Short mmCIF file of C-alpha atoms in Angstrom, two decimals:
data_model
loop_
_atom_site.label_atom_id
_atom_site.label_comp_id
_atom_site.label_asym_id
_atom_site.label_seq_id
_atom_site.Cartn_x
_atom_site.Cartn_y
_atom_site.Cartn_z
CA UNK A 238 0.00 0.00 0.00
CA UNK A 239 1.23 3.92 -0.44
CA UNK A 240 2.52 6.09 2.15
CA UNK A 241 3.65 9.42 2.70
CA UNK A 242 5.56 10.67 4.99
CA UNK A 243 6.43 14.34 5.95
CA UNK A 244 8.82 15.95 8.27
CA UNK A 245 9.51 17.63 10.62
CA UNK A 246 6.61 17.24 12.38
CA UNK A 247 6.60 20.37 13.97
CA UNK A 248 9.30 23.40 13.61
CA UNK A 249 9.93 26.94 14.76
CA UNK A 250 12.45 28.96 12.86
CA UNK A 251 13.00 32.74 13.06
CA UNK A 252 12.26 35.36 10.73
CA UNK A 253 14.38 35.37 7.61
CA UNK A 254 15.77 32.04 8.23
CA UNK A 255 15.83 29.39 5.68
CA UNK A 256 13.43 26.22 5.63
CA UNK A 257 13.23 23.11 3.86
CA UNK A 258 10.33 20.42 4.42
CA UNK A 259 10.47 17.18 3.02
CA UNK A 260 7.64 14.83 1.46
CA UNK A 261 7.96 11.69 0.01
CA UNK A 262 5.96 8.69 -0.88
CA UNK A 263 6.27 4.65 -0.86
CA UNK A 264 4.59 2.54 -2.64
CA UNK A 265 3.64 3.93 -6.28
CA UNK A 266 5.55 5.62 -9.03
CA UNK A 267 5.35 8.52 -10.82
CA UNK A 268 2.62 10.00 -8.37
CA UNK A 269 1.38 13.69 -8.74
CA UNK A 270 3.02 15.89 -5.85
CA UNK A 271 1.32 19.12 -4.23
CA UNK A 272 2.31 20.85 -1.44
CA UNK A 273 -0.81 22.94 0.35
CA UNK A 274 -0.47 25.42 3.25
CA UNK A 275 -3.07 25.37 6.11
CA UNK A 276 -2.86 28.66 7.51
CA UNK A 277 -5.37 30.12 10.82
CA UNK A 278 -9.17 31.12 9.41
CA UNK A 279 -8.09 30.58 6.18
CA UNK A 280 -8.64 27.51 4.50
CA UNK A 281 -6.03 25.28 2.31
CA UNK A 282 -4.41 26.46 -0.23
CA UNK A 283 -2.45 24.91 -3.29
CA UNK A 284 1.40 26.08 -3.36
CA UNK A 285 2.78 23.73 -6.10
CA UNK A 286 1.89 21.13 -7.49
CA UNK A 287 4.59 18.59 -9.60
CA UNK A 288 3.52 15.92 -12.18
CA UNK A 289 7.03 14.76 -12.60
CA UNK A 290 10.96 15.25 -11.65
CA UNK A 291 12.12 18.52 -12.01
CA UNK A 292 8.40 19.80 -13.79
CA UNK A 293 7.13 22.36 -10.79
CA UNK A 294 4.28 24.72 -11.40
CA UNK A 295 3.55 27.42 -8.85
CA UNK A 296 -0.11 28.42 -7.73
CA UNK A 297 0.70 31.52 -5.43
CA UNK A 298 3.72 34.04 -6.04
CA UNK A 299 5.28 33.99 -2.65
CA UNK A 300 8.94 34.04 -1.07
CA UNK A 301 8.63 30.43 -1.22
CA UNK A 302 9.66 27.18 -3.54
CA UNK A 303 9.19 23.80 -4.24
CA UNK A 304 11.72 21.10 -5.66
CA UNK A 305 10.99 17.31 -6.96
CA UNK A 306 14.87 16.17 -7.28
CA UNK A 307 13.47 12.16 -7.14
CA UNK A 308 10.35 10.82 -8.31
CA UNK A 309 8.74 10.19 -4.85
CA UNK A 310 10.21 13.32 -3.11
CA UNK A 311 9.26 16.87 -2.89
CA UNK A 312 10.78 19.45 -1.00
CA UNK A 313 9.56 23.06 -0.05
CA UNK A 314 12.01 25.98 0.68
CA UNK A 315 12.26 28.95 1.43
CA UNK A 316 15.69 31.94 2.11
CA UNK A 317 14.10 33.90 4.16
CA UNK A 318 11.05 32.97 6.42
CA UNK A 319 8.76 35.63 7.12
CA UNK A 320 6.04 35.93 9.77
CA UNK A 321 3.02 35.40 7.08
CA UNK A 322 4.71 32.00 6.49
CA UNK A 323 3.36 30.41 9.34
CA UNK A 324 1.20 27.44 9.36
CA UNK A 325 0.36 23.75 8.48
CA UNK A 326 1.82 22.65 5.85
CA UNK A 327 0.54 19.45 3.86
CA UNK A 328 1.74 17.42 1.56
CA UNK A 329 -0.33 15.39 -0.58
CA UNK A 330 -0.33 12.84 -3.97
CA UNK A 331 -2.13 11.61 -6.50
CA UNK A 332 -1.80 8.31 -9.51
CA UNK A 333 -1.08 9.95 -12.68
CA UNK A 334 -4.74 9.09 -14.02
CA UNK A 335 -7.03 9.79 -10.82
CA UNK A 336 -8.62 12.62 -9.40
CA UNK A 337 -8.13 12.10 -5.79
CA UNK A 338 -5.26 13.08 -3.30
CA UNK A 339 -3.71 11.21 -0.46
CA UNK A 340 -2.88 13.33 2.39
CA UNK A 341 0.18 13.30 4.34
CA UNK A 342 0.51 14.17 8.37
CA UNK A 343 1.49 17.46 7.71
CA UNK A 344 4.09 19.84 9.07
CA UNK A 345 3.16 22.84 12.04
CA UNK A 346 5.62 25.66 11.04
CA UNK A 347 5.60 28.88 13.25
CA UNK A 348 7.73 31.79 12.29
CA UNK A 349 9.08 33.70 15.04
CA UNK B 614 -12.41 29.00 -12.61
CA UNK B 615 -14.26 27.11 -9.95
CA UNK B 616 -15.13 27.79 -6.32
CA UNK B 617 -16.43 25.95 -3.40
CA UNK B 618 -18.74 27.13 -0.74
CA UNK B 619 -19.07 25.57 2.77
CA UNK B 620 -22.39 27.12 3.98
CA UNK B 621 -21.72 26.48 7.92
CA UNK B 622 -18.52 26.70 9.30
CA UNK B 623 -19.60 25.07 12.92
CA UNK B 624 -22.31 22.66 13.10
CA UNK B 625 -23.27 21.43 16.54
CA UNK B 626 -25.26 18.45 17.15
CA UNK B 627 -25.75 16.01 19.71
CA UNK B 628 -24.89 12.31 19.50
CA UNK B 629 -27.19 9.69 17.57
CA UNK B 630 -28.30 13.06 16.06
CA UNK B 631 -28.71 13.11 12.15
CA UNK B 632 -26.72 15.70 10.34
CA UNK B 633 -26.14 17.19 6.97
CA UNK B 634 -22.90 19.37 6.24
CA UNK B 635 -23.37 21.66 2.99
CA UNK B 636 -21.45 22.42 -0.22
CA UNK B 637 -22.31 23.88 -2.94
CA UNK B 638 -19.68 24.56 -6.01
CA UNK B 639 -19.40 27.05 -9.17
CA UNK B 640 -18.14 25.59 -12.04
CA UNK B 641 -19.39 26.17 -15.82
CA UNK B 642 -18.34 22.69 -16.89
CA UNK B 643 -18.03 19.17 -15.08
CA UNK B 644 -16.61 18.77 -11.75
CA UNK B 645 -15.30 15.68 -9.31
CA UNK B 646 -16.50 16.37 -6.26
CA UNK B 647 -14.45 14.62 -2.61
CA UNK B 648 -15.09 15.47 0.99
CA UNK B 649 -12.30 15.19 3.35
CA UNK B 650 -11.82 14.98 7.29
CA UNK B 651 -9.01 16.71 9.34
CA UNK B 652 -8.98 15.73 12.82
CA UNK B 653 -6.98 17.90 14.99
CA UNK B 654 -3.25 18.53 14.04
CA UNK B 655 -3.03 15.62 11.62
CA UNK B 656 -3.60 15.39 7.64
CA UNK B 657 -6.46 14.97 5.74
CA UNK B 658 -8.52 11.87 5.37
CA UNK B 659 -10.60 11.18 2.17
CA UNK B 660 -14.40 10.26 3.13
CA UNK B 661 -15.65 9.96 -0.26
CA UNK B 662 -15.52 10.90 -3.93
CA UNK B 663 -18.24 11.41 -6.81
CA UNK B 664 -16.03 10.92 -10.12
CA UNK B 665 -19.21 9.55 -12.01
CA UNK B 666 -22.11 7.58 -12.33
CA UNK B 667 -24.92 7.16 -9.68
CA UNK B 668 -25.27 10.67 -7.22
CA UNK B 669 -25.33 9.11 -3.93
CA UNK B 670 -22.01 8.34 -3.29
CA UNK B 671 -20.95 6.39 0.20
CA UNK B 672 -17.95 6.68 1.83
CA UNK B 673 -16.35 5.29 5.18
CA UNK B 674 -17.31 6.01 8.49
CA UNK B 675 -20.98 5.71 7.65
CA UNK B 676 -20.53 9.24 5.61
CA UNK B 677 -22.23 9.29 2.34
CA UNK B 678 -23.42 12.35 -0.22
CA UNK B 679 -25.65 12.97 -2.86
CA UNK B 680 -24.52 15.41 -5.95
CA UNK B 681 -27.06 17.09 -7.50
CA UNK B 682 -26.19 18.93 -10.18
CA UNK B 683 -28.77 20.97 -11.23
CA UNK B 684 -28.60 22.45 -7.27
CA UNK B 685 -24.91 22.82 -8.05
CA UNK B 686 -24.65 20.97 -4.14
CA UNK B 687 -23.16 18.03 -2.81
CA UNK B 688 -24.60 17.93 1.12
CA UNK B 689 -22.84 15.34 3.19
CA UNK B 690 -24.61 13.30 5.79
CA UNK B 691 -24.74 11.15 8.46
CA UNK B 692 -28.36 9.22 10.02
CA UNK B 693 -26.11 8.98 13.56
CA UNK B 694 -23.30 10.37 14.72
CA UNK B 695 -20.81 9.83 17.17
CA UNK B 696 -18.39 11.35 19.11
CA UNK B 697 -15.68 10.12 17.61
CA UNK B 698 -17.13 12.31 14.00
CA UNK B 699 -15.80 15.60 15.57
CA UNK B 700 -13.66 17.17 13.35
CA UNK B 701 -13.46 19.69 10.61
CA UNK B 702 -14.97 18.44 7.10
CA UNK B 703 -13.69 20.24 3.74
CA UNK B 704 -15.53 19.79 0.45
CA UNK B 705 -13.30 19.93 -2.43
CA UNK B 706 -14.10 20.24 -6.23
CA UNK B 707 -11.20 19.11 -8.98
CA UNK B 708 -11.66 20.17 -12.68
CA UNK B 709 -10.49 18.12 -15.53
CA UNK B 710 -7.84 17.75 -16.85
CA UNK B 711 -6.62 20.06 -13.79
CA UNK B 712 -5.80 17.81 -10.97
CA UNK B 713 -5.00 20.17 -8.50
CA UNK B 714 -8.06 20.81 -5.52
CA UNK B 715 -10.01 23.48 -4.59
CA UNK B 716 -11.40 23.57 -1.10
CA UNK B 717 -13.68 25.13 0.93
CA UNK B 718 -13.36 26.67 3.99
CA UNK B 719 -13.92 23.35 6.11
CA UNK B 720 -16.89 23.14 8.50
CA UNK B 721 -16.64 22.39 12.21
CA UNK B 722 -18.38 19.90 13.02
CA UNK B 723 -19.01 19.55 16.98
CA UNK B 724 -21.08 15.84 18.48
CA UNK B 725 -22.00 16.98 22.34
CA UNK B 726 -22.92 14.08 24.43
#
């Protein structure tokens, strides 16, 4: 069966430090990657999505960026942190030829 | 492009109490419709799916749905709930060939003893 996995679990990081969150998935190949951010009263929102190494579209322009260096990993980053990029981040995939997504446990990022 | 409306964003209700969670969606062309659970500070769980075919659509948990497309809705319900359903329920719409979700805002749902 598939699983995905994200970590950290949980992380605080300063203002206008760097971050990188990692995603990746057992189980399946060539999966459709997106990365969504959960933030307070405000719904989920689609970052990136990936259908395929290195091939990264972006939803939101933001200080922030996504990566797919293998075929079951995906990687968000960011230089600089800022407050506004606080939140739960999640992680999620999809089979190349079906509609629904496959959550992971997601990541609780504060900015401080 | 499409959006997705979540008509109550708490919905209190006792146990063994029925209860219907609302969505409605805005799309000009053909959607596939999911609801999903997030219990507190972990992921999101899919409760069911309409991709096609007939419009009530079951899903685990004793969860099922009914699309009706003419109402543009697709209301989630349960005959009896238990404690255990607390949580916050998103409706999500996806629009071919597009892959990529749109929520809503997620409802609260609250089961009181």
């Amino acid at each position: 069966s598939q699983t995905i996995h994200q970590w950290p679990a949980t992380l605080v990081q300063p203002v206008g430090s760097p971050l990188s969150l990692e995603c990746t998935v057992e189980g399946t190949s060539n999966p459709n990657l997106y990365w969504y951010r959960q933030a307070a009263g405000r719904g989920l929102q689609l970052l990136f999505y990936s259908v395929g190494i290195g091939q990264i579209s972006s939803e939101v322009p933001q200080n922030l960026s996504a990566s797919r260096p293998q075929d079951r990993q995906f990687i968000l980053s960011s230089k600089k942190l800022l407050l506004s990029d606080s939140g739960f981040y999640l992680c999620a995939w999809s089979s190349a030829n079906s509609y629904e997504q496959y959550f992971g446990p997601g990541t609780r990022l504060t900015v401080t | 492009a499409q959006s997705v409306t979540q008509l109550d964003s708490q919905v209190p209700v006792f146990e063994e109490a029925p209860v219907e969670l609302r969505c409605n969606y805005s799309s000009s062309v053909s959607v596939y419709l999911f609801w999903y659970v997030q219990y507190p500070n972990q992921g999101l769980q899919l409760l069911l799916k309409y991709l096609s075919g007939s419009t009530l659509v079951k899903g685990i948990n004793g969860f099922e749905a009914e699309f009706n497309k003419s109402q543009t809705s697709f209301h989630l319900r349960k005959p009896s709930v238990h404690i255990s359903d607390t949580a916050e329920y998103f409706c999500a719409v996806s629009l071919p060939p597009r892959r990529a979700l749109t929520f809503g805002s997620g409802t609260r749902l609250q089961v009181q003893p």
